[in-house]
Each structure stands twice: as structure tokens, then as C-alpha cells.
Short mmCIF file of C-alpha atoms and ligand atoms in Angstrom, two decimals:
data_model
loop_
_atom_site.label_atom_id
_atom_site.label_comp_id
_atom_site.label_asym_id
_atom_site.label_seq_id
_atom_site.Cartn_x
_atom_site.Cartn_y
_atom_site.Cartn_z
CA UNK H 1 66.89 115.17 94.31
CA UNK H 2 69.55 114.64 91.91
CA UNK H 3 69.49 115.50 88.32
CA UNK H 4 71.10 112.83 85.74
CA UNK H 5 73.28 116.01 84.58
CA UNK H 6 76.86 115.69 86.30
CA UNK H 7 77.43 118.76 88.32
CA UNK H 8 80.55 120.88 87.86
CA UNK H 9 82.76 120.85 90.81
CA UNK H 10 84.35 123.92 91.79
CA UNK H 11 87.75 122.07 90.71
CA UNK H 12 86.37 121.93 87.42
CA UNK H 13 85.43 126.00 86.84
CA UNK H 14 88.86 126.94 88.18
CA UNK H 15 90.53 125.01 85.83
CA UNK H 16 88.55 126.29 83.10
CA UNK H 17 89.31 129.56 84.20
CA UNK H 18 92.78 128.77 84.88
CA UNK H 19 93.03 127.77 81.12
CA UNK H 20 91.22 130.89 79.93
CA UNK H 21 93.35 133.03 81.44
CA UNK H 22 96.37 131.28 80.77
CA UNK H 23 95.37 131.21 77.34
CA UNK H 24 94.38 134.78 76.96
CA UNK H 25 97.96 135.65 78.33
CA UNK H 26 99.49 133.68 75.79
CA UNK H 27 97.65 135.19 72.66
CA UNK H 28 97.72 138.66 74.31
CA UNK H 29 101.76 138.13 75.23
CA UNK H 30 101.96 137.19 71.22
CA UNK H 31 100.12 139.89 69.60
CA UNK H 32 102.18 142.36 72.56
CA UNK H 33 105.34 140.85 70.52
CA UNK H 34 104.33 141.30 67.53
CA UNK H 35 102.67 144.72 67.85
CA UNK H 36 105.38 146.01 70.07
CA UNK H 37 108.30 146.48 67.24
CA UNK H 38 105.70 148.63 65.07
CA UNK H 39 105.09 151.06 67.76
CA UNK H 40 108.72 151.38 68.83
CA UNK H 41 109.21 152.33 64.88
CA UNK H 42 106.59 154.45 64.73
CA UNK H 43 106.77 156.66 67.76
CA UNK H 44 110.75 158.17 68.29
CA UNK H 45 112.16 157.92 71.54
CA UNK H 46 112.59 160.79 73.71
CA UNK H 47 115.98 161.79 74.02
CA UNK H 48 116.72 163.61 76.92
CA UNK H 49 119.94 164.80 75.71
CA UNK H 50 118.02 166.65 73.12
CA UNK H 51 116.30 169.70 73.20
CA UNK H 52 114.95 170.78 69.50
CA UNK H 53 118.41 170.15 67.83
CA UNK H 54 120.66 170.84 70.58
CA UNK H 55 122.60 168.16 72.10
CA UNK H 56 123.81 169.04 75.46
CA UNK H 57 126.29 166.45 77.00
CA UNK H 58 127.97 166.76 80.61
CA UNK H 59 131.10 168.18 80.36
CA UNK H 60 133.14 165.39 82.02
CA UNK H 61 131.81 162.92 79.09
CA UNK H 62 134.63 164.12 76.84
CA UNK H 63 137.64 165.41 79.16
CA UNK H 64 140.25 167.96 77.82
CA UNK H 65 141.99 166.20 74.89
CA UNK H 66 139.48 163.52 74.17
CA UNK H 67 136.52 163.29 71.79
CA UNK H 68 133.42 161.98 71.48
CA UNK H 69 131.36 160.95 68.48
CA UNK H 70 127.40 162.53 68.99
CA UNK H 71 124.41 162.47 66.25
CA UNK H 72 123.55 166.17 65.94
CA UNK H 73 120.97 166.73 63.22
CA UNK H 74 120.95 162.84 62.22
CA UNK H 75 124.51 163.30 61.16
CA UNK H 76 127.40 161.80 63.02
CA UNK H 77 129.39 164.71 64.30
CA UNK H 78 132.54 164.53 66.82
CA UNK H 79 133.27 166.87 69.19
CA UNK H 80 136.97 167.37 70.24
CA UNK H 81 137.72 169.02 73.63
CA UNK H 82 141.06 170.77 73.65
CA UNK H 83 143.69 173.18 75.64
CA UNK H 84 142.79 175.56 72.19
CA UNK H 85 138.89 174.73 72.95
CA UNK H 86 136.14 172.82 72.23
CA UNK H 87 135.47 171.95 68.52
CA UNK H 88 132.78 170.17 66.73
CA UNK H 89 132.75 169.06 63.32
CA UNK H 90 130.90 166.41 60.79
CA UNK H 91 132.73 163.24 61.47
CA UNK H 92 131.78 161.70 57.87
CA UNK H 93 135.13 162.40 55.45
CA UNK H 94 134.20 163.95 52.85
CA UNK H 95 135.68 161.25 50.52
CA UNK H 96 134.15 158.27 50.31
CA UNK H 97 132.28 158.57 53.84
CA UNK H 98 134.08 156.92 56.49
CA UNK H 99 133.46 158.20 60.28
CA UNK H 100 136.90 160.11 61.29
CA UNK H 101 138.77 159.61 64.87
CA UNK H 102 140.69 161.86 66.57
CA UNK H 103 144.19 161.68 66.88
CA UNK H 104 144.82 162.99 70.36
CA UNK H 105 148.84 162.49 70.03
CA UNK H 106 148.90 164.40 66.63
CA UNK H 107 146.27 166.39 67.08
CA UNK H 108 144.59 166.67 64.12
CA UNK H 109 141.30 164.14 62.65
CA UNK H 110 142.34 161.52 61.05
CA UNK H 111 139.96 159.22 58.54
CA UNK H 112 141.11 155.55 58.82
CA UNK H 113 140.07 154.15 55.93
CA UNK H 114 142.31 156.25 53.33
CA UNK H 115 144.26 158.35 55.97
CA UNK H 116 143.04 161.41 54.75
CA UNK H 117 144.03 164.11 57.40
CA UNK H 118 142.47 167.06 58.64
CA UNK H 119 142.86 170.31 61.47
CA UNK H 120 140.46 170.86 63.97
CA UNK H 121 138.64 173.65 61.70
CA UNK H 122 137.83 170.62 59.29
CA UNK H 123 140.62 171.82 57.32
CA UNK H 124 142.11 168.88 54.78
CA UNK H 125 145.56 168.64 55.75
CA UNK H 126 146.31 165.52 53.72
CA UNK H 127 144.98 162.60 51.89
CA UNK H 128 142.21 161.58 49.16
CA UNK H 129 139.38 164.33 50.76
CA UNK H 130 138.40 166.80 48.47
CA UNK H 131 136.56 169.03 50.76
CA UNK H 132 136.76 170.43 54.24
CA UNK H 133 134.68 168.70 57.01
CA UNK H 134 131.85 170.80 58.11
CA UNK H 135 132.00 173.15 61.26
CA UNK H 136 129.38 172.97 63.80
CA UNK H 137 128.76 175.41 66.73
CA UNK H 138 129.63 174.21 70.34
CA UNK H 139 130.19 175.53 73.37
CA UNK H 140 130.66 174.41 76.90
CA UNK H 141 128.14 176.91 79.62
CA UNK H 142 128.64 175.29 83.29
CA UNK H 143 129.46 172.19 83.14
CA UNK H 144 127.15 171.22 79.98
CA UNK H 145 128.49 171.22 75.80
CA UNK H 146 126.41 172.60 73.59
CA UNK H 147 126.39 170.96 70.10
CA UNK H 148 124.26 173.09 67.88
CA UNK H 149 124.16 176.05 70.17
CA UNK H 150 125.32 179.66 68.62
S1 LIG T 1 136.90 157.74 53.22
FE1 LIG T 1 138.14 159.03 54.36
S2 LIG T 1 139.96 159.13 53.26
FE2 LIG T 1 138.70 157.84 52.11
#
């Protein structure tokens, strides 16, 4: 006995479901998109580099007589390896802010925007900078720099 109520063919369902799911993928993929930038902002990556407000780097990352540019403390800070040692200092000249290179042929830091000049204790040697650039404590134990470390 048939009913005058069309029966739903299997066909039918999985399509429906098909279109469900599809659907629920889409909207869920959306809201992912949307959602996904907020968390990133509010929970900081972990930085395995850091450890409190240490930042340990592999020696070989800045071979003798090259530098390397590192956040330590949220502050841009290079580190300088050289024959004399290993140095790290602020890297934000103290006059109007620029980030500071090092000058591996002159050996001494060098600000490009208004050339101001300074040693490898921060010292100004020349230029517009009123002030020193700031000292920070490194040291190289194995084969690891320490930024930060007494
Ligand atoms: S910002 Fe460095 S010398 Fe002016």
C-alpha cells in the first residue's frame, strides 16, 4: 500500500546532508576567520628563544664581526660579536630614534639617518645624538648568547 506522500529516496537525505554539512563548514570556516585574528592578539606567542627576559640565540647566528638586531625587553637591541667580545646595546639612536647598523669595516655603530656615530660601549663618537646608547648585558656560555643575562 502506497501512501499519496512521495517518499524520500536515499539520494534525496544525502544531499540534504551533503548541503548541511557543507553549509555548516562554510559558516564555521567564516566565523574560524573572523574569530581567529582576535585570539592570535589576545594570547602572545611562545617564543622559544625566550626565557623570562633572556634571549638566548645560537652562537653561529651572529659570527665574529657581524651583528644582529634582537627585541630584548620589547626594545630593539643589536648585539655585535667581536675579536674584543660580544657587545649588546639599544639599537634606537638616541636622537630622533632611528634603528643603528653596525659598521663592521669601521667598527663602530653607525645611525643612518643623521650619521650620528658611536663605540661599541654606546659611546657618541660623532653626530646629532645627545646621549650614549644604552648597555645591555650579554654573554656567550657554550655555544648560546645571552642577551639580558648578568
Ligand atoms: S636619528 Fe640617529 S642621528 Fe638622527
Amino acid at each position: 500500500m502506497e501512501s499519496g506522500k512521495p517518499k524520500k529516496s536515499y539520494l534525496t537525505t544525502t544531499r540534504r546532508v551533503f548541503t548541511n554539512s557543507l553549509m555548516g563548514g562554510i559558516i564555521g570556516g567564516v566565523i574560524g576567520w573572523f574569530l581567529y585574528p582576535i585570539f592570535r592578539f589576545l594570547i602572545p606567542p611562545k617564543n622559544i628563544n625566550q626565557d623570562s627576559n633572556i634571549v638566548k640565540l645560537n652562537a653561529t647566528e651572529i659570527p665574529v664581526g657581524k651583528s644582529k638586531i634582537v627585541n630584548y625587553n620589547e626594545i630593539p637591541t643589536i648585539v655585535i660579536r667581536t675579536n674584543q667580545g660580544l657587545f649588546a646595546l639599544t639599537a634606537v639612536c638616541t636622537h630622533l630614534g632611528c634603528i643603528v647598523n653596525w659598521d663592521e669595516v669601521n667598527q663602530e655603530i653607525v645611525c643612518p639617518c643623521h650619521a650620528a656615530k658611536y663605540d661599541l660601549n654606546g659611546n657618541v663618537l660623532s653626530g646629532p645624538a645627545p646621549k650614549p646608547l644604552t648597555l645591555v648585558k650579554a654573554k656567550i656560555i657554550d655555544d648560546k648568547i645571552l642577551i639580558g643575562e648578568a
